[in-house]
């Protein structure tokens, strides 16, 4: 995994020695998308990813609130979102739906409501899918 990460600029340090329950991280991600849009969501997700895989930060509620604050979100608002039972229920249902679609890796790319591919990908993967959707054919190089 370390070599695969290095090939796309990710430093998997192994500093975190336990696997987290990712529900809170998914709740933060959904909250950020709904309130701030996809660009801020991407920034927060990148911070969480780097925090866990590179810096060894275990993603509990305190760490997630801290990382969100570093991305410009209001920490009190984030803590409230992470404690929100309605959001917890929504995200739990989304995770269950995605598990039914057989999500095999992260990130998972869903295009036109269908799983396209998962894991770190070269931009050419996206080009091929979008070309097919647009009805174009491109020579494979």
XYZ file of C-alpha atoms in Angstrom:
141
model
C 0.000 0.000 0.000
C 2.887 2.342 0.772
C 4.287 1.980 -2.758
C 0.861 2.477 -4.335
C 0.380 5.607 -2.245
C 3.757 7.003 -3.179
C 2.918 6.613 -6.859
C 0.051 9.107 -6.406
C 1.711 11.382 -3.832
C 0.320 9.870 -0.628
C 2.581 9.037 2.304
C 1.130 6.056 4.179
C 3.191 6.215 7.373
C 1.412 3.536 9.403
C 1.407 5.833 12.463
C -2.193 4.928 13.330
C -2.250 1.361 14.557
C -6.005 0.785 14.644
C -8.819 0.861 12.135
C -11.479 3.453 12.895
C -15.210 3.301 12.731
C -15.611 5.800 9.892
C -19.210 6.802 10.658
C -18.238 10.158 12.198
C -15.928 10.954 9.279
C -18.755 10.185 6.845
C -21.089 12.375 8.902
C -18.611 15.253 8.753
C -18.201 14.747 5.023
C -21.964 14.805 4.420
C -22.476 17.821 6.684
C -19.720 19.707 4.863
C -21.174 18.908 1.445
C -24.674 20.009 2.458
C -23.579 23.229 4.167
C -20.481 24.324 2.220
C -20.460 22.449 -1.104
C -18.224 19.918 -2.769
C -15.033 22.009 -2.846
C -14.997 22.438 0.926
C -16.010 18.787 1.317
C -12.985 17.797 -0.748
C -10.725 19.978 1.420
C -12.072 18.395 4.611
C -11.791 14.879 3.181
C -8.181 15.518 2.161
C -7.447 16.780 5.689
C -9.049 13.694 7.261
C -7.208 11.368 4.897
C -3.830 12.991 5.538
C -4.563 13.196 9.260
C -5.229 9.473 9.531
C -2.869 7.919 6.992
C 0.090 10.318 7.197
C -0.045 12.095 10.552
C -1.472 9.219 12.598
C -4.515 11.138 13.887
C -7.286 8.786 14.973
C -10.581 10.268 13.651
C -12.653 10.568 16.820
C -15.065 13.484 17.319
C -12.419 15.757 18.862
C -9.909 15.155 16.070
C -12.540 15.598 13.364
C -13.742 18.877 14.902
C -10.133 20.089 15.040
C -9.445 19.130 11.417
C -12.694 20.756 10.279
C -11.758 23.951 12.115
C -8.401 23.927 10.319
C -10.377 23.892 7.059
C -12.403 26.931 8.107
C -15.534 25.264 9.503
C -17.101 26.350 12.775
C -15.997 23.819 15.407
C -19.151 24.148 17.541
C -21.336 23.574 14.490
C -19.273 20.520 13.523
C -19.574 19.039 17.013
C -23.342 19.535 16.860
C -23.478 17.824 13.468
C -21.423 14.874 14.757
C -23.905 14.464 17.628
C -26.995 14.803 15.401
C -29.080 11.616 15.402
C -30.832 12.575 12.156
C -27.534 12.961 10.343
C -26.278 9.711 11.880
C -29.377 7.905 10.568
C -29.024 9.484 7.090
C -25.359 8.539 6.775
C -25.904 5.039 8.150
C -28.553 4.494 5.464
C -26.249 5.872 2.737
C -23.472 3.526 3.858
C -25.883 0.569 3.781
C -27.015 1.510 0.267
C -23.415 1.768 -0.910
C -22.594 -1.591 0.636
C -25.403 -3.070 -1.442
C -23.690 -1.617 -4.532
C -20.528 -3.491 -3.496
C -18.201 -0.595 -2.817
C -14.778 -2.217 -3.027
C -12.438 0.627 -2.171
C -12.034 4.298 -1.463
C -12.508 6.624 -2.991
C -15.456 5.121 -4.818
C -16.526 6.867 -8.013
C -20.199 6.665 -8.928
C -21.075 8.093 -12.319
C -24.684 8.409 -13.487
C -25.794 6.515 -10.393
C -23.636 3.459 -11.129
C -20.320 2.406 -9.604
C -17.560 3.204 -12.105
C -14.344 2.323 -10.255
C -12.661 2.657 -6.899
C -9.241 3.381 -5.482
C -6.563 5.814 -6.568
C -6.784 6.261 -10.321
C -4.818 7.874 -13.066
C -6.677 10.709 -14.853
C -6.907 8.516 -17.960
C -9.474 6.363 -16.108
C -11.767 9.360 -15.894
C -11.128 10.314 -19.513
C -12.155 6.870 -20.704
C -15.392 6.843 -18.684
C -16.362 10.362 -19.698
C -15.541 9.676 -23.337
C -17.782 6.603 -23.290
C -20.586 8.583 -21.667
C -20.219 11.321 -24.264
C -20.119 8.797 -27.089
C -16.515 9.429 -28.066
C -13.842 6.897 -28.789
C -10.254 7.592 -27.900
C -7.239 5.574 -28.886
C -5.556 3.891 -25.949
C -1.964 5.038 -25.709
